[in-house]
Every structure is written in structure tokens, then in C-alpha cells.
XYZ file of C-alpha atoms in Angstrom:
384
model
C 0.000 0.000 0.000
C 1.207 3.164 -1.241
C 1.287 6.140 1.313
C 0.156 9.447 -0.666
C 2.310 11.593 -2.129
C 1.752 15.462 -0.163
C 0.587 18.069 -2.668
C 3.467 21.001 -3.362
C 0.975 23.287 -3.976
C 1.271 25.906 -1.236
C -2.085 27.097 0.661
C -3.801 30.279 -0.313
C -2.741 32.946 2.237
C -6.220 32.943 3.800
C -5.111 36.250 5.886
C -4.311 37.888 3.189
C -6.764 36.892 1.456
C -9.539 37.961 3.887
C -8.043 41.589 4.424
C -8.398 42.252 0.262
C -12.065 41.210 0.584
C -15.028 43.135 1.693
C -18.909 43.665 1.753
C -19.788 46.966 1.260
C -23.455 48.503 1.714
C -24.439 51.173 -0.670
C -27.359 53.155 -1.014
C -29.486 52.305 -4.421
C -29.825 55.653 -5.585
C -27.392 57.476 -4.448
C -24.525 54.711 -4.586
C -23.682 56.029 -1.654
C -21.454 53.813 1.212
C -23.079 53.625 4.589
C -21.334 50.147 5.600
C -18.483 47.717 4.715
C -16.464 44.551 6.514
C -14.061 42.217 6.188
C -15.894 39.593 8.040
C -16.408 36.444 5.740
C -19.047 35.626 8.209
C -21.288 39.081 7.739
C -24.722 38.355 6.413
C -26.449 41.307 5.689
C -30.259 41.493 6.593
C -32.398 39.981 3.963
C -35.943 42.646 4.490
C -35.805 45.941 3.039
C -35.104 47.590 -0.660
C -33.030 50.700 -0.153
C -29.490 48.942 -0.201
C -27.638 47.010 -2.338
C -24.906 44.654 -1.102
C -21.506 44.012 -3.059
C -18.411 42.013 -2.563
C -15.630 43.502 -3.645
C -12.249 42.185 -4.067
C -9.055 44.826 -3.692
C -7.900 47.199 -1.347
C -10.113 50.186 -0.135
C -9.851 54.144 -1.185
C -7.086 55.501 1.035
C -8.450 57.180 4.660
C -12.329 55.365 4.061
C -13.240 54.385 7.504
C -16.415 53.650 8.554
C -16.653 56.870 10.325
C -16.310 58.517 6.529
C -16.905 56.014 4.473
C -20.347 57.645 3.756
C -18.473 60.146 1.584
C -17.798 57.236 -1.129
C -20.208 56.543 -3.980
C -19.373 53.072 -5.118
C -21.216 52.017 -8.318
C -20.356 48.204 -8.128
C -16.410 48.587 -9.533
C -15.234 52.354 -8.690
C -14.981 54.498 -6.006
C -15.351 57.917 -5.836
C -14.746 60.626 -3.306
C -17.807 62.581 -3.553
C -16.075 64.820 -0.327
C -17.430 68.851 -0.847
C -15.103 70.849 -2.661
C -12.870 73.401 -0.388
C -15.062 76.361 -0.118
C -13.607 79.569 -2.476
C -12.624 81.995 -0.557
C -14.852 84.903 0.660
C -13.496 87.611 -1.049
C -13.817 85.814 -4.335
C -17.209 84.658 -3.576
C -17.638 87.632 -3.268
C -16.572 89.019 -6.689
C -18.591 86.402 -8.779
C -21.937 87.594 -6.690
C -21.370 90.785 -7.572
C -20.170 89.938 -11.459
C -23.707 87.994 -11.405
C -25.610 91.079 -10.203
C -23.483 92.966 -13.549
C -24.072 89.958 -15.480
C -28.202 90.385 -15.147
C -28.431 94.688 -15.089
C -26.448 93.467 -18.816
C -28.987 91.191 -19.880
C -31.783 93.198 -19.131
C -30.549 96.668 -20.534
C -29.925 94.289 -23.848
C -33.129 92.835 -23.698
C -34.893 96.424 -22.935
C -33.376 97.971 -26.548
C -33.627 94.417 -28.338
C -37.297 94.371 -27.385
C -38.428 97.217 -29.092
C -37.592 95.676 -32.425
C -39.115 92.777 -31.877
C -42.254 91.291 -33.458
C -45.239 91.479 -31.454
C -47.001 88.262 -32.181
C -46.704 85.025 -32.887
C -44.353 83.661 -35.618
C -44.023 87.466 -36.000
C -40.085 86.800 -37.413
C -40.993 84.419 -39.645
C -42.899 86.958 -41.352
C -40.879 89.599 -41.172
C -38.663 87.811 -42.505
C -40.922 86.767 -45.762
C -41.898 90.717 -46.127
C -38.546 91.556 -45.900
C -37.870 88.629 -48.904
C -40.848 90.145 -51.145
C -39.122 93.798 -50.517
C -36.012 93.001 -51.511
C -37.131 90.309 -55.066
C -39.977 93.873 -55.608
C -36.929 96.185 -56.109
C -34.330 93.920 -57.591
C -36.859 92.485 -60.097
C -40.927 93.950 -60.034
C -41.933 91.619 -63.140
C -40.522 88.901 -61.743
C -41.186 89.194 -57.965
C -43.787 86.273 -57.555
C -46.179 86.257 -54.465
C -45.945 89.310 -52.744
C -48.826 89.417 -51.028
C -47.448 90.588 -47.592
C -46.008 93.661 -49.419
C -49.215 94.400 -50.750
C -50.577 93.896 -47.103
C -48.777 97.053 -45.913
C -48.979 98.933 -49.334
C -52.788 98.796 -48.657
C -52.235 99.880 -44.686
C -50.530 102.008 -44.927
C -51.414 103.872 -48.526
C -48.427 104.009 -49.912
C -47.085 102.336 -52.988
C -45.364 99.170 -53.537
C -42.115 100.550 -54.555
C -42.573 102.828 -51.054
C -43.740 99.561 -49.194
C -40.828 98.059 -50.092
C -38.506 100.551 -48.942
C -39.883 101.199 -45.769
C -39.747 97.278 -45.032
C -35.735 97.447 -46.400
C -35.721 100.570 -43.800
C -36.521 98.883 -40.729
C -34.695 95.843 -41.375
C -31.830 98.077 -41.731
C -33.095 99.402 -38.417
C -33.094 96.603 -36.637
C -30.126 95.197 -37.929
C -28.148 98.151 -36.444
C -29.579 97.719 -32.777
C -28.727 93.870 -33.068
C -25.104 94.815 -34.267
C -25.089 98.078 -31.823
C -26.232 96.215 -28.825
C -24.346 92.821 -29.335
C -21.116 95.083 -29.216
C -22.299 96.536 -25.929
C -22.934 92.842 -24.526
C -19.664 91.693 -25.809
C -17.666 94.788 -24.425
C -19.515 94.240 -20.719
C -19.226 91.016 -20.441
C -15.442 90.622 -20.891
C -15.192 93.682 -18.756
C -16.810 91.985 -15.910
C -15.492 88.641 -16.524
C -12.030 90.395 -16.492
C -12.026 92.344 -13.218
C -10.150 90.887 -10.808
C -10.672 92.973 -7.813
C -13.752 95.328 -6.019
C -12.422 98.217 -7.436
C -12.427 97.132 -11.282
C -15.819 95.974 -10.723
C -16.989 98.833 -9.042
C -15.656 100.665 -12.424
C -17.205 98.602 -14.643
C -20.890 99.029 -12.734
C -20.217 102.576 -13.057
C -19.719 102.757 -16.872
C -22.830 99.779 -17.175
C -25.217 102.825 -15.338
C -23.863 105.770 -16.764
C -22.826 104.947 -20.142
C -24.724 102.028 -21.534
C -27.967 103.328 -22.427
C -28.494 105.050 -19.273
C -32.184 105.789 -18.968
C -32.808 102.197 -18.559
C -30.882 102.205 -15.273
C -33.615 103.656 -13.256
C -35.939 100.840 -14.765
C -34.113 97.881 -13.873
C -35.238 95.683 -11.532
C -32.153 95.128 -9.674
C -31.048 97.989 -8.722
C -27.081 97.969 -7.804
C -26.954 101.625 -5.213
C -23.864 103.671 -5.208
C -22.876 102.936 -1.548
C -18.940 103.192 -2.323
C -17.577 106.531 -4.036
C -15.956 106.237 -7.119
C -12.528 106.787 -7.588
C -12.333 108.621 -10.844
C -8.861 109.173 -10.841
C -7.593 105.930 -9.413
C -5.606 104.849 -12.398
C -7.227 101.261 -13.651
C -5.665 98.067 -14.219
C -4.305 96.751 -17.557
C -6.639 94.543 -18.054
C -9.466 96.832 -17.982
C -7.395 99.821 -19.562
C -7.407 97.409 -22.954
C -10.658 96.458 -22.730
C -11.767 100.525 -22.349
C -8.945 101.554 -25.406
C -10.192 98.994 -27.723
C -13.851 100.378 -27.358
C -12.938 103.993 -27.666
C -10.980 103.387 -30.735
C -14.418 101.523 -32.129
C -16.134 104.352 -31.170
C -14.042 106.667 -32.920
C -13.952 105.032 -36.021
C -17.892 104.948 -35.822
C -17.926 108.184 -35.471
C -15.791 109.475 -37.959
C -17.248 106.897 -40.577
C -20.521 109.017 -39.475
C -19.285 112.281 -40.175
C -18.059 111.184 -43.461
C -20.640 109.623 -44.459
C -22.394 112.471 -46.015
C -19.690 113.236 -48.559
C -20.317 109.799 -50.066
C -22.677 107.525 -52.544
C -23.581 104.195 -53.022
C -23.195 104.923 -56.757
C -20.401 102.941 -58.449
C -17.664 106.055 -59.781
C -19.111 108.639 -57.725
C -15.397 110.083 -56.423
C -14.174 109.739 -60.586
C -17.481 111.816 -61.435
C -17.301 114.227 -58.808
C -13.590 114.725 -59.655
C -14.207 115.380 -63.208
C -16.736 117.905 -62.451
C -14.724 119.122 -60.416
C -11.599 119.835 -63.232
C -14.461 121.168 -65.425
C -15.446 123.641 -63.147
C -12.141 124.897 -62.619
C -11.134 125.280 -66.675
C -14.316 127.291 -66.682
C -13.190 129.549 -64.452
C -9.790 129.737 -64.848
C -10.058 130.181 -68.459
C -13.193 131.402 -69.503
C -14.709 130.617 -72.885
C -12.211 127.846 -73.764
C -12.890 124.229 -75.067
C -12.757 121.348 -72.121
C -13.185 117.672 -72.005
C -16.628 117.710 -73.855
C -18.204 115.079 -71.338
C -16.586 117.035 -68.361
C -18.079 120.249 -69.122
C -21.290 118.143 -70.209
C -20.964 116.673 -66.443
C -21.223 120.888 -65.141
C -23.496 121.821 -67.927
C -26.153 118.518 -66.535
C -25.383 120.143 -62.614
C -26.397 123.726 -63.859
C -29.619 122.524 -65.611
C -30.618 120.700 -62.303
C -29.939 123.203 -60.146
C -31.205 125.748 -62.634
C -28.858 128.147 -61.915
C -26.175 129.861 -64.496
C -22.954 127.697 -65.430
C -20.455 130.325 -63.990
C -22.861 130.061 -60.560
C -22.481 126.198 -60.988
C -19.063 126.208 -61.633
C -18.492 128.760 -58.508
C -20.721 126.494 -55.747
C -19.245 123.047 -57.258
C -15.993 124.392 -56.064
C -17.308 125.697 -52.982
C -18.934 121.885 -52.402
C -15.481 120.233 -53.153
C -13.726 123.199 -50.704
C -16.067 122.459 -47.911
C -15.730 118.289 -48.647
C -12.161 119.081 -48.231
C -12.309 120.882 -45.345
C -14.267 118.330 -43.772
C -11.800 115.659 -44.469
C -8.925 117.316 -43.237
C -10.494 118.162 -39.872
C -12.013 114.759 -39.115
C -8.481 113.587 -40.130
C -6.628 115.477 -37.991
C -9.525 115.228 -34.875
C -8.593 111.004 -35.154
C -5.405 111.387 -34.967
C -5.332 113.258 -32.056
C -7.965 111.544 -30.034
C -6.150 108.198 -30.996
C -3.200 109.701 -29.644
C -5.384 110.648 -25.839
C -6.641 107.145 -25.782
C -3.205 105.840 -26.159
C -2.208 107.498 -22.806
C -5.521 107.360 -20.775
C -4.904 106.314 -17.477
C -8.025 106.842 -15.109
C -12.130 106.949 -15.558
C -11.628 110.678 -15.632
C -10.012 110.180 -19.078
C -12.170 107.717 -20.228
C -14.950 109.953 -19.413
C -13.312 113.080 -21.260
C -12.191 111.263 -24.389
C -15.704 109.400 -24.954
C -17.380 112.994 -23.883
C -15.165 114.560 -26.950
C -15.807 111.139 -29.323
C -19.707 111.846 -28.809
C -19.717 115.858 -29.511
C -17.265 115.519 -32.834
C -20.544 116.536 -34.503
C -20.698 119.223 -32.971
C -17.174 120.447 -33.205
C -17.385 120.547 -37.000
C -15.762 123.759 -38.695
C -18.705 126.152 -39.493
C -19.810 125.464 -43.199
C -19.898 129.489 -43.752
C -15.981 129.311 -43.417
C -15.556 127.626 -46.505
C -17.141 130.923 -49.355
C -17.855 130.064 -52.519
C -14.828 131.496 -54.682
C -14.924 133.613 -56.885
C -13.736 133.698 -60.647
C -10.547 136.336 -59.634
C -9.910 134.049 -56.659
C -9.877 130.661 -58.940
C -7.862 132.637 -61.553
C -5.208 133.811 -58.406
């Protein structure tokens, strides 16, 4: 009789073994941990439906004990630490509270303008947006327009006709179009300011320009209020953040501005500035050297301007000069008025400048050299 041979295989490490194994009871909805143990001999209680019971094999999340371990969501294979994030500290707490009071004055000022451009009732854009379509196909092509039954809608309202419809709808499109673009610029321009202020004093800046400068007679209307309990520093000088924020929207300003004033010295009509300039030459030949031939289609370019303003051709010659002095004139200044704001944005420093240079941006049209400055010449002055 053979005695049997011992097995070599060595015995599980049943210690070991044990301390990597654990039931853990979790909370079905929340996943959440609210008992585990190592005991192989644990049987949970078999009544109720609000836990879930797993085994799990592998050590446990560093520091759970089952004074904590209620912190732990554990979804059957991962644990996570669902601990409360260290609170922010109270000063910047404090910041984003006030950036959200900022945040909703912004809204609501945008809203307020944006509102009174709206349609009134229902699916009101969508036709807009059709009349706006039958405007447009009217003008570019009337024989060929199809349906425009809307247009006739407000020809009819409104007793005007369709070519007059039509530009009135193109007209307040345009309208609205320019509040959307106007306002969107104002949102965009706030919001990075607020976003980018970094301290009680930038924000405190920033509120002050939202009341005062953007669209101020809404501030009394809005429904949260944000009272002027700390002075204003105006000439604290601001931080670089905000000081780039505030230069890029003065020089947009400007530019608006100037494109304004010079506006009125323009066309829409393709070769105006090569027409005008011809006329121009003509008018000066005529006086310069009266009774000689010119360029037949200049002088037939000052000849066309004296029949429509039914006036002589020496008095047309004599005020088309005046018109291109004046143009002139009004070129140079606005010229020389950007350059030399651009140069006091460059170097603003405080509110106080802010508040000067955008006070001088807005009154440019006011400035303007006086149009009686610029005479009309006469023909011993051309000649001189």
C-alpha cells in the first residue's frame, strides 16, 4: 500500500486573502457607502429595498473608515470621493456675486433695446422675414417678384405704394439690424469687462460705466437695482486689463464716429469720387479760363449740374468748387480730430479720461468747422 504523495501546492494565504475582501453597503440611488467589513461571516439582513450589497475584491480608497466612508459613492467597480469641494474663498465669492448682479443689469438693458424691435405676435419673425424677402425680389426684379402678397398687405395699410412699401420694409430691417449689431457690441464689451475684473475696485468701475454709459435711462428701470454705496474713484488709475478692454472700445467708437461724419460726402453709386472729380476739373477750366474748349463730357458733367440746379454755369461752376472746398475741409479736420484723439486714448490712465475722451468722441458733430468758413470762390480768386 502506497502512502500518498503530499501536494506542493502551497495554501492560499487565507489572511491575506480575507483583508483584500469586503462587503460593502451602498445606497441604491445614491450609490452612496453607509457600511463595509471584512468579516467572511457578515450576512447582511435579507428585508428591506433601499441597499444594495456588493463584494468587492481589492484594497479600499485611502483614509475610508467607517466613520467617513459615507463620503464614497461606489457604483459596483469604482470608487469615488464625492467629499465637498474646499469652499472659495470669501473675497472671491464675493466678486462672482457681484459679477452675477453685472451679469443680469447686462442682460436686461440688452433685452430692454432688443425688445423694441421685436415682433409682437406670434411667428411674428418668420414673417418679417418673408416681407422683408418680397421687398427686396420687388426692387431687384418687379416683373418677376412672384407672391408678394405681404407687401401688398402694408402697401394697402398704410397707402403708400409698392415701390414705397418696399422701402420702408428694407428701412426697418436696416433698423433693426443696427440695434442687433449696436447692442451685441455693448454685450460683448460688458461682459469681458466683468469677466475680467479681478478685484472690487475694477468691478466697481465697470458698474459705473454699465449705469452711466450704456444706455443710461434704462438704469432707473431695472429691476435690480445695484446703489452707489462706495464713491468712485475717478482718478484711481485702472488696471491693464481693464485699460485694454476701455482703449479697444474707444478706438471703435471713434472710427464709428468718424465713418458718421463722413458719411455724407459719399454715394452708393459705383464712380461717384471719378465723377465728382471730373466735375470738379471742369469747373475749374471754366473759371480759370473762360470761354475755352474742355473735355466735352466734363463740361457736359457741369453743364447737366447747372440745368438741375437751374442756376447759371459760372454760378455752378463757382458752388461746385465751394462743395469740393467744404468736402475738403471736412476731411482734413475729421483727419486730424482722429489722430489726435487716438493719440489721448493711447495714454488714458483713469475713468476721468475715459470719461473726457468718450465725452469729446460723442460731440465731434458738434465740433465741426462752421460750413460758412468755406465761401464760394470767386472767378478772380480761382484765376489767383
Amino acid at each position: 500500500m502506497q502512502t500518498p504523495q503530499s501536494d506542493s501546492t502551497p495554501l492560499p494565504d487565507l489572511a491575506v486573502q480575507a483583508s483584500s475582501s469586503y462587503f460593502l453597503v451602498t445606497q441604491v440611488k445614491s450609490h452612496r457607502v453607509v457600511y463595509f467589513t471584512d468579516d467572511i461571516e457578515y450576512q447582511p439582513p435579507m428585508e428591506g429595498d433601499w441597499y444594495y450589497i456588493s463584494h468587492f475584491h481589492g484594497p479600499l480608497p485611502e483614509g475610508m473608515t467607517l466613520r467617513n466612508c459615507w463620503r464614497w459613492r461606489f457604483n459596483g467597480g469604482v470608487f469615488i470621493d464625492a467629499q465637498t469641494p474646499a469652499a472659495k474663498p470669501q473675497q472671491e465669492l464675493l466678486l462672482e456675486s457681484n459679477r452675477k448682479a453685472l451679469r443680469r443689469i447686462l442682460l436686461e438693458k440688452i433685452n430692454a433695446v432688443r425688445a423694441s424691435q421685436a415682433p409682437k405676435g406670434t411667428l411674428g419673425a418668420s414673417i418679417r422675414a418673408e416681407k422683408l424677402r418680397q421687398a427686396n425680389a420687388y426692387i431687384a426684379q418687379p416683373e418677376e417678384c412672384g407672391d408678394i402678397g405681404f407687401l401688398h398687405g402694408v402697401a394697402l395699410a398704410r397707402g403708400l405704394s409698392l415701390l414705397e412699401a418696399a422701402q420702408l420694409i428694407i428701412c426697418k430691417a436696416a433698423d433693426t439690424w443696427h440695434v442687433l449689431q449696436e447692442t451685441e457690441q455693448v454685450l460683448e464689451q460688458f461682459t469681458v469687462a466683468i469677466q475680467g475684473a479681478r478685484t472690487q475696485e475694477a468691478l466697481l468701475a465697470v458698474r459705473e460705466s454699465l449705469l452711466q454709459d450704456a444706455y443710461p435711462a434704462l438704469s432707473r428701470t431695472c429691476r435690480y437695482p445695484v446703489a452707489n454705496t462706495v464713491p468712485i474713484d475717478v482718478d484711481r488709475p485702472l488696471g491693464p486689463v481693464h485699460l485694454c478692454h476701455e482703449k479697444a472700445r474707444l478706438r471703435t467708437l471713434l472710427v464709428q464716429h468718424i465713418n458718421k461724419l463722413r458719411k455724407s460726402e459719399e454715394t452708393d453709386c459705383i464712380a461717384h469720387s471719378d465723377i465728382s472729380e471730373r466735375r470738379y476739373r471742369a469747373a475749374k477750366a471754366f473759371l480759370q479760363f473762360p470761354g475755352t474748349t474742355s473735355d466735352e463730357n466734363e463740361i457736359a458733367l457741369l453743364n447737366g449740374y447747372a440745368a438741375a440746379q437751374e442756376i447759371a454755369l459760372e454760378d455752378a461752376a463757382r458752388q461746385v468748387l465751394k462743395d469740393v472746398s467744404q468736402s475738403n475741409q471736412l476731411l482734413a479736420w475729421s483727419e486730424n480730430e482722429r489722430i489726435r484723439l487716438l493719440r489721448h486714448i493711447s495714454i488714458i490712465r483713469t475713468l476721468a479720461d475715459i470719461r473726457r475722451v468718450e465725452a469729446t468722441i460723442h460731440t465731434l458733430s458738434q465740433a465741426l468747422p462752421a460750413s460758412d468758413q468755406a465761401q464760394c470762390p470767386s472767378t478772380a480768386e480761382v484765376k489767383a
